[in-house]
C-alpha cells in the first residue's frame, strides 16, 4: 500500500550496528529514521529550500515499537510516510521489515522552527498544499 509522501530504503545492517549479542542496537533505529526522513524531504520538500526560506523541520517526539530482533546480514526495508499534518505539527509513520516480516514500527511528531527566532511556526503553506493534493489522489 502506498501512503502520502511515502519513501522506501533498503538498509544494510553494518557490523557496528550490532551489540555483543549480534542484535541491531535500538539506537540504530534512530539513525535509520533520520535517513528515511532525509529521503522523504529530498523527494517531496527539499531541506535546502526550507532553509533558504528561513525555517527548518525539527523533531518533537519519537516512539519506536520493536517487534523482533534484527541481526547482521538481515535485509532490512524501511518505509516512511506522512499520515497527517495539523496547523502546527507534522506526523510521520515508519515501518521496518525483514523478508516480509514487520520487525519495528515508529511514529514521530515534528514542527517547523523560524531560523531567526527559533520559535515554532505554522506548517508552511507549500507543505500543507502538497500534502492536501497527495491525500486527495
mmCIF file of C-alpha atoms in Angstrom:
data_model
loop_
_atom_site.group_PDB
_atom_site.id
_atom_site.type_symbol
_atom_site.label_atom_id
_atom_site.label_comp_id
_atom_site.label_asym_id
_atom_site.label_seq_id
_atom_site.Cartn_x
_atom_site.Cartn_y
_atom_site.Cartn_z
ATOM 1 C CA UNK A 1 0.000 0.000 0.000
ATOM 2 C CA UNK A 2 1.284 3.449 -0.889
ATOM 3 C CA UNK A 3 0.810 6.280 1.586
ATOM 4 C CA UNK A 4 1.114 10.060 1.099
ATOM 5 C CA UNK A 5 4.745 11.180 0.846
ATOM 6 C CA UNK A 6 5.985 7.571 1.105
ATOM 7 C CA UNK A 7 9.635 6.687 0.653
ATOM 8 C CA UNK A 8 11.401 3.339 0.953
ATOM 9 C CA UNK A 9 15.033 2.460 1.557
ATOM 10 C CA UNK A 10 16.975 -0.783 1.519
ATOM 11 C CA UNK A 11 19.087 -0.789 4.656
ATOM 12 C CA UNK A 12 22.273 -2.790 5.082
ATOM 13 C CA UNK A 13 22.989 -3.758 8.681
ATOM 14 C CA UNK A 14 26.604 -2.887 9.459
ATOM 15 C CA UNK A 15 28.827 -4.687 11.954
ATOM 16 C CA UNK A 16 28.919 -1.533 14.105
ATOM 17 C CA UNK A 17 25.079 -1.527 14.213
ATOM 18 C CA UNK A 18 25.001 -4.656 16.376
ATOM 19 C CA UNK A 19 25.640 -5.216 20.057
ATOM 20 C CA UNK A 20 27.612 -8.010 21.721
ATOM 21 C CA UNK A 21 24.723 -10.451 21.105
ATOM 22 C CA UNK A 22 24.663 -9.692 17.365
ATOM 23 C CA UNK A 23 21.359 -7.795 17.519
ATOM 24 C CA UNK A 24 20.874 -4.328 15.999
ATOM 25 C CA UNK A 25 21.057 -1.728 18.763
ATOM 26 C CA UNK A 26 17.924 0.307 19.499
ATOM 27 C CA UNK A 27 19.917 3.484 18.828
ATOM 28 C CA UNK A 28 20.486 2.431 15.215
ATOM 29 C CA UNK A 29 16.764 2.738 14.502
ATOM 30 C CA UNK A 30 17.043 6.477 15.235
ATOM 31 C CA UNK A 31 19.699 6.794 12.523
ATOM 32 C CA UNK A 32 17.565 4.769 10.108
ATOM 33 C CA UNK A 33 14.604 7.069 10.852
ATOM 34 C CA UNK A 34 16.826 10.072 10.135
ATOM 35 C CA UNK A 35 17.926 8.513 6.821
ATOM 36 C CA UNK A 36 14.289 7.917 5.875
ATOM 37 C CA UNK A 37 13.258 11.442 6.908
ATOM 38 C CA UNK A 38 16.033 12.958 4.792
ATOM 39 C CA UNK A 39 14.956 10.788 1.828
ATOM 40 C CA UNK A 40 11.365 11.972 2.335
ATOM 41 C CA UNK A 41 12.495 15.612 2.395
ATOM 42 C CA UNK A 42 14.697 15.121 -0.688
ATOM 43 C CA UNK A 43 11.798 13.578 -2.582
ATOM 44 C CA UNK A 44 8.988 15.923 -1.589
ATOM 45 C CA UNK A 45 10.159 19.005 0.297
ATOM 46 C CA UNK A 46 13.904 19.685 -0.087
ATOM 47 C CA UNK A 47 15.590 20.843 3.092
ATOM 48 C CA UNK A 48 17.773 23.326 1.205
ATOM 49 C CA UNK A 49 14.652 25.203 0.050
ATOM 50 C CA UNK A 50 13.260 25.303 3.582
ATOM 51 C CA UNK A 51 16.495 26.716 4.985
ATOM 52 C CA UNK A 52 16.609 29.317 2.190
ATOM 53 C CA UNK A 53 13.089 30.415 3.202
ATOM 54 C CA UNK A 54 14.153 30.785 6.834
ATOM 55 C CA UNK A 55 12.667 27.741 8.547
ATOM 56 C CA UNK A 56 13.526 24.143 9.332
ATOM 57 C CA UNK A 57 11.719 20.976 10.440
ATOM 58 C CA UNK A 58 12.501 19.673 13.925
ATOM 59 C CA UNK A 59 11.502 16.580 15.873
ATOM 60 C CA UNK A 60 9.324 16.837 18.953
ATOM 61 C CA UNK A 61 8.831 13.156 19.725
ATOM 62 C CA UNK A 62 9.891 9.684 18.568
ATOM 63 C CA UNK A 63 8.212 6.440 19.567
ATOM 64 C CA UNK A 64 9.510 3.046 18.392
ATOM 65 C CA UNK A 65 7.916 -0.350 18.909
ATOM 66 C CA UNK A 66 10.397 -3.209 18.493
ATOM 67 C CA UNK A 67 8.678 -6.420 17.390
ATOM 68 C CA UNK A 68 11.575 -8.773 16.789
ATOM 69 C CA UNK A 69 15.370 -8.566 16.730
ATOM 70 C CA UNK A 70 17.260 -7.648 13.574
ATOM 71 C CA UNK A 71 20.662 -9.235 13.082
ATOM 72 C CA UNK A 72 23.739 -8.763 10.941
ATOM 73 C CA UNK A 73 23.032 -9.602 7.261
ATOM 74 C CA UNK A 74 19.249 -9.277 7.641
ATOM 75 C CA UNK A 75 17.894 -7.469 4.542
ATOM 76 C CA UNK A 76 16.002 -4.549 6.095
ATOM 77 C CA UNK A 77 13.497 -2.435 4.161
ATOM 78 C CA UNK A 78 12.458 0.849 5.760
ATOM 79 C CA UNK A 79 9.345 2.806 4.762
ATOM 80 C CA UNK A 80 8.203 6.224 5.902
ATOM 81 C CA UNK A 81 5.204 8.418 5.128
ATOM 82 C CA UNK A 82 3.153 11.327 6.454
ATOM 83 C CA UNK A 83 -0.287 10.158 7.601
ATOM 84 C CA UNK A 84 -1.369 13.655 8.644
ATOM 85 C CA UNK A 85 -0.420 17.227 9.360
ATOM 86 C CA UNK A 86 -2.051 19.822 11.562
ATOM 87 C CA UNK A 87 -1.749 23.585 11.783
ATOM 88 C CA UNK A 88 1.467 23.430 13.848
ATOM 89 C CA UNK A 89 2.720 19.820 13.571
ATOM 90 C CA UNK A 90 3.632 17.122 11.108
ATOM 91 C CA UNK A 91 3.307 13.421 11.840
ATOM 92 C CA UNK A 92 5.390 10.578 10.429
ATOM 93 C CA UNK A 93 4.818 6.833 10.422
ATOM 94 C CA UNK A 94 7.564 4.339 9.646
ATOM 95 C CA UNK A 95 7.998 0.611 9.497
ATOM 96 C CA UNK A 96 10.918 -1.740 9.103
ATOM 97 C CA UNK A 97 10.653 -5.234 7.716
ATOM 98 C CA UNK A 98 12.908 -8.189 7.073
ATOM 99 C CA UNK A 99 11.847 -10.644 4.364
ATOM 100 C CA UNK A 100 8.225 -9.509 4.551
ATOM 101 C CA UNK A 101 8.028 -9.661 8.347
ATOM 102 C CA UNK A 102 7.437 -6.444 10.289
ATOM 103 C CA UNK A 103 10.279 -6.000 12.807
ATOM 104 C CA UNK A 104 9.615 -2.462 14.087
ATOM 105 C CA UNK A 105 7.225 0.467 13.716
ATOM 106 C CA UNK A 106 7.780 4.099 14.617
ATOM 107 C CA UNK A 107 5.835 7.332 14.974
ATOM 108 C CA UNK A 108 7.383 10.776 15.023
ATOM 109 C CA UNK A 109 5.916 14.215 15.610
ATOM 110 C CA UNK A 110 7.625 17.352 14.439
ATOM 111 C CA UNK A 111 7.203 21.053 13.910
ATOM 112 C CA UNK A 112 8.795 23.851 11.932
ATOM 113 C CA UNK A 113 11.013 26.496 13.524
ATOM 114 C CA UNK A 114 11.758 30.003 12.288
ATOM 115 C CA UNK A 115 15.551 30.163 11.933
ATOM 116 C CA UNK A 116 15.695 33.771 13.152
ATOM 117 C CA UNK A 117 13.613 33.425 16.308
ATOM 118 C CA UNK A 118 13.921 29.656 16.916
ATOM 119 C CA UNK A 119 10.200 29.662 17.689
ATOM 120 C CA UNK A 120 7.621 27.281 16.210
ATOM 121 C CA UNK A 121 5.749 28.464 13.135
ATOM 122 C CA UNK A 122 2.648 27.071 11.408
ATOM 123 C CA UNK A 123 3.169 24.353 8.829
ATOM 124 C CA UNK A 124 4.350 26.204 5.698
ATOM 125 C CA UNK A 125 1.603 26.708 3.081
ATOM 126 C CA UNK A 126 3.556 24.906 0.304
ATOM 127 C CA UNK A 127 3.968 21.863 2.525
ATOM 128 C CA UNK A 128 0.279 21.873 3.525
ATOM 129 C CA UNK A 129 -0.847 22.283 -0.113
ATOM 130 C CA UNK A 130 1.406 19.464 -1.263
ATOM 131 C CA UNK A 131 0.109 17.188 1.462
ATOM 132 C CA UNK A 132 -3.522 18.044 0.635
ATOM 133 C CA UNK A 133 -3.005 17.332 -3.060
ATOM 134 C CA UNK A 134 -1.444 13.935 -2.350
ATOM 135 C CA UNK A 135 -4.161 12.995 0.160
ATOM 136 C CA UNK A 136 -6.896 13.722 -2.426
ATOM 137 C CA UNK A 137 -5.396 11.492 -5.143
#
